[in-house]
């Protein structure tokens, strides 16, 4: 948020072994991001190796939050490489870690990612169940972004199950939220599904 901020160093101490490992893991994450941005098969596969190495370091110092975030990144890259099952395995492990941490925002965001993965795989009932789970948790964090994602996934799953009326209702609500945010990429995604519905209803 824009504003005036002040940083104050309140003390110094010698770097611990854990501090040093955090620095190493952070460097690995930075290298993984650079490899990911090259966006070719080899660089993406190398990015996964870097993320995995960072994950091992986070695991060695029992930093579950960073473990979860790194697993999410690995899953995202597996999805780019069309390795859907490997991606889903990473997302599911990340979601369990967020749940253990009682990090509702992280858990809901990962549930939405899992639901979208199931939609992509055509497993619409699973996508529907997980979207409803995410929507049930949304009031605890009051997050319009994740609410819109959950509604979009719900609508996409309902479309896949041929329930056009309920799909349209969910997608229209997702669209309303995405226009308020504004989330233009999300709007495009939702408009596409609304188009699918009109096509299915023969409203060419």
Short mmCIF file of C-alpha atoms in Angstrom, two decimals:
data_model
loop_
_atom_site.label_atom_id
_atom_site.label_comp_id
_atom_site.label_asym_id
_atom_site.label_seq_id
_atom_site.Cartn_x
_atom_site.Cartn_y
_atom_site.Cartn_z
CA UNK A 1 0.00 0.00 0.00
CA UNK A 2 1.37 3.43 -0.88
CA UNK A 3 2.31 5.62 2.05
CA UNK A 4 5.20 6.66 4.28
CA UNK A 5 7.07 3.84 5.99
CA UNK A 6 10.01 3.64 8.37
CA UNK A 7 12.33 0.69 8.86
CA UNK A 8 14.26 0.54 12.11
CA UNK A 9 16.99 -1.92 13.04
CA UNK A 10 16.54 -2.70 16.70
CA UNK A 11 19.51 -5.01 17.17
CA UNK A 12 22.20 -7.15 15.61
CA UNK A 13 23.15 -10.77 16.12
CA UNK A 14 25.42 -13.27 14.49
CA UNK A 15 23.76 -15.19 11.65
CA UNK A 16 22.67 -18.64 12.80
CA UNK A 17 22.85 -21.83 10.76
CA UNK A 18 19.11 -21.47 10.15
CA UNK A 19 19.59 -17.92 8.85
CA UNK A 20 22.23 -19.15 6.43
CA UNK A 21 19.95 -21.93 5.18
CA UNK A 22 17.15 -19.41 4.64
CA UNK A 23 19.48 -17.32 2.48
CA UNK A 24 20.50 -20.39 0.46
CA UNK A 25 16.86 -21.42 -0.08
CA UNK A 26 15.89 -17.89 -1.07
CA UNK A 27 18.70 -17.79 -3.64
CA UNK A 28 17.48 -21.10 -5.07
CA UNK A 29 13.95 -19.70 -5.36
CA UNK A 30 15.27 -16.63 -7.18
CA UNK A 31 17.20 -18.83 -9.62
CA UNK A 32 14.10 -20.99 -10.15
CA UNK A 33 12.03 -17.90 -10.99
CA UNK A 34 14.61 -16.74 -13.53
CA UNK A 35 14.62 -20.16 -15.18
CA UNK A 36 10.81 -20.21 -15.20
CA UNK A 37 10.66 -16.87 -17.01
CA UNK A 38 12.66 -18.28 -19.94
CA UNK A 39 9.56 -20.40 -20.65
CA UNK A 40 11.04 -23.32 -22.55
CA UNK A 41 10.89 -27.01 -21.66
CA UNK A 42 14.50 -27.31 -20.49
CA UNK A 43 14.43 -24.15 -18.36
CA UNK A 44 11.09 -25.15 -16.79
CA UNK A 45 12.43 -28.58 -15.89
CA UNK A 46 15.54 -26.96 -14.38
CA UNK A 47 13.28 -24.58 -12.45
CA UNK A 48 11.54 -27.58 -10.90
CA UNK A 49 14.93 -28.97 -9.78
CA UNK A 50 15.79 -25.61 -8.17
CA UNK A 51 12.40 -25.39 -6.44
CA UNK A 52 12.81 -28.98 -5.21
CA UNK A 53 16.25 -28.17 -3.80
CA UNK A 54 14.83 -25.11 -2.02
CA UNK A 55 11.98 -27.24 -0.69
CA UNK A 56 14.52 -29.62 0.82
CA UNK A 57 16.20 -26.73 2.64
CA UNK A 58 12.89 -25.36 3.94
CA UNK A 59 12.08 -28.89 5.12
CA UNK A 60 15.42 -29.15 6.97
CA UNK A 61 14.59 -26.04 9.02
CA UNK A 62 10.91 -27.01 9.45
CA UNK A 63 9.54 -23.91 7.66
CA UNK A 64 6.13 -25.25 6.63
CA UNK A 65 4.89 -21.98 5.14
CA UNK A 66 7.78 -21.82 2.69
CA UNK A 67 7.42 -25.54 1.98
CA UNK A 68 3.78 -24.98 1.01
CA UNK A 69 4.56 -21.96 -1.19
CA UNK A 70 7.38 -23.85 -2.93
CA UNK A 71 5.18 -26.89 -3.58
CA UNK A 72 2.60 -24.55 -5.13
CA UNK A 73 5.29 -23.15 -7.44
CA UNK A 74 6.44 -26.64 -8.44
CA UNK A 75 2.83 -27.58 -9.20
CA UNK A 76 2.38 -24.48 -11.34
CA UNK A 77 5.40 -25.44 -13.46
CA UNK A 78 4.25 -29.05 -13.80
CA UNK A 79 0.95 -27.67 -15.13
CA UNK A 80 2.78 -25.60 -17.74
CA UNK A 81 4.52 -28.82 -18.80
CA UNK A 82 1.08 -30.56 -19.00
CA UNK A 83 2.00 -32.96 -16.19
CA UNK A 84 -1.40 -32.64 -14.54
CA UNK A 85 -1.11 -35.47 -12.02
CA UNK A 86 2.29 -34.31 -10.77
CA UNK A 87 0.90 -30.77 -10.46
CA UNK A 88 -2.13 -32.01 -8.54
CA UNK A 89 0.06 -33.99 -6.14
CA UNK A 90 2.05 -30.82 -5.34
CA UNK A 91 -1.09 -28.71 -4.86
CA UNK A 92 -2.64 -31.31 -2.56
CA UNK A 93 0.49 -31.48 -0.40
CA UNK A 94 0.62 -27.67 -0.22
CA UNK A 95 -3.05 -27.51 0.82
CA UNK A 96 -2.45 -29.97 3.68
CA UNK A 97 0.47 -27.87 4.94
CA UNK A 98 -1.62 -24.68 4.89
CA UNK A 99 -4.36 -26.51 6.78
CA UNK A 100 -1.88 -27.63 9.45
CA UNK A 101 -0.67 -24.03 9.74
CA UNK A 102 -4.30 -22.82 10.06
CA UNK A 103 -3.52 -20.45 7.19
CA UNK A 104 -7.03 -20.05 5.77
CA UNK A 105 -6.02 -17.72 2.95
CA UNK A 106 -3.27 -20.07 1.75
CA UNK A 107 -5.56 -23.08 2.07
CA UNK A 108 -8.42 -21.46 0.13
CA UNK A 109 -6.10 -20.23 -2.63
CA UNK A 110 -4.68 -23.74 -3.00
CA UNK A 111 -8.14 -25.34 -2.95
CA UNK A 112 -9.11 -23.03 -5.82
CA UNK A 113 -6.01 -24.10 -7.73
CA UNK A 114 -6.89 -27.77 -7.13
CA UNK A 115 -10.48 -27.19 -8.29
CA UNK A 116 -9.23 -25.52 -11.50
CA UNK A 117 -6.93 -28.48 -12.09
CA UNK A 118 -9.86 -30.89 -11.77
CA UNK A 119 -11.91 -28.78 -14.20
CA UNK A 120 -9.06 -29.01 -16.70
CA UNK A 121 -8.96 -32.79 -16.24
CA UNK A 122 -12.73 -33.06 -16.75
CA UNK A 123 -13.28 -34.37 -13.20
CA UNK A 124 -16.18 -32.02 -12.63
CA UNK A 125 -17.71 -33.58 -9.51
CA UNK A 126 -14.38 -33.29 -7.68
CA UNK A 127 -14.03 -29.71 -8.91
CA UNK A 128 -17.57 -28.97 -7.71
CA UNK A 129 -16.95 -30.44 -4.24
CA UNK A 130 -13.68 -28.55 -3.75
CA UNK A 131 -15.15 -25.28 -5.04
CA UNK A 132 -18.00 -25.59 -2.55
CA UNK A 133 -15.46 -26.31 0.20
CA UNK A 134 -13.54 -23.14 -0.71
CA UNK A 135 -16.75 -21.08 -0.88
CA UNK A 136 -17.73 -22.33 2.57
CA UNK A 137 -14.43 -21.03 3.97
CA UNK A 138 -14.41 -17.68 2.13
CA UNK A 139 -16.39 -15.75 4.81
CA UNK A 140 -13.55 -16.38 7.29
CA UNK A 141 -11.10 -14.31 5.21
CA UNK A 142 -13.39 -11.96 3.22
CA UNK A 143 -11.31 -12.18 0.04
CA UNK A 144 -13.10 -11.11 -3.16
CA UNK A 145 -10.29 -12.41 -5.37
CA UNK A 146 -10.48 -15.97 -4.04
CA UNK A 147 -14.29 -15.76 -3.87
CA UNK A 148 -14.37 -14.95 -7.59
CA UNK A 149 -11.97 -17.81 -8.37
CA UNK A 150 -14.11 -20.27 -6.41
CA UNK A 151 -17.31 -19.09 -8.13
CA UNK A 152 -15.66 -19.34 -11.54
CA UNK A 153 -14.47 -22.90 -10.81
CA UNK A 154 -17.95 -23.79 -9.55
CA UNK A 155 -19.51 -22.43 -12.73
CA UNK A 156 -16.99 -24.24 -14.93
CA UNK A 157 -17.66 -27.53 -13.11
CA UNK A 158 -21.44 -27.08 -13.41
CA UNK A 159 -21.03 -26.35 -17.11
CA UNK A 160 -19.09 -29.60 -17.45
CA UNK A 161 -21.96 -31.38 -15.66
CA UNK A 162 -24.50 -29.84 -18.06
CA UNK A 163 -26.26 -27.73 -15.41
CA UNK A 164 -26.33 -24.58 -17.53
CA UNK A 165 -28.62 -22.46 -15.35
CA UNK A 166 -26.62 -22.89 -12.14
CA UNK A 167 -23.37 -22.56 -14.09
CA UNK A 168 -24.54 -19.26 -15.53
CA UNK A 169 -25.53 -17.94 -12.08
CA UNK A 170 -22.14 -18.80 -10.57
CA UNK A 171 -20.21 -17.36 -13.51
CA UNK A 172 -22.25 -14.14 -13.53
CA UNK A 173 -21.46 -13.65 -9.83
CA UNK A 174 -17.78 -14.37 -10.50
CA UNK A 175 -17.90 -11.82 -13.32
CA UNK A 176 -19.43 -9.18 -11.06
CA UNK A 177 -16.64 -9.62 -8.49
CA UNK A 178 -13.93 -9.65 -11.14
CA UNK A 179 -15.24 -6.40 -12.62
CA UNK A 180 -15.15 -4.77 -9.17
CA UNK A 181 -11.57 -5.84 -8.42
CA UNK A 182 -10.79 -5.21 -11.42
CA UNK A 183 -9.36 -8.49 -12.71
CA UNK A 184 -9.32 -8.28 -16.50
CA UNK A 185 -7.59 -11.61 -17.03
CA UNK A 186 -10.17 -13.27 -14.78
CA UNK A 187 -12.99 -11.48 -16.60
CA UNK A 188 -11.74 -12.87 -19.91
CA UNK A 189 -11.66 -16.38 -18.46
CA UNK A 190 -15.23 -16.09 -17.14
CA UNK A 191 -16.57 -14.50 -20.34
CA UNK A 192 -15.16 -17.46 -22.26
CA UNK A 193 -17.19 -19.90 -20.13
CA UNK A 194 -20.32 -17.74 -20.44
CA UNK A 195 -19.78 -18.05 -24.19
CA UNK A 196 -19.55 -21.83 -23.89
CA UNK A 197 -22.90 -21.84 -22.09
CA UNK A 198 -24.60 -19.71 -24.75
CA UNK A 199 -23.21 -22.03 -27.41
CA UNK A 200 -24.56 -25.07 -25.54
CA UNK A 201 -27.97 -23.34 -25.33
CA UNK A 202 -27.85 -22.73 -29.12
CA UNK A 203 -27.75 -18.94 -28.60
CA UNK A 204 -25.23 -18.53 -31.39
#
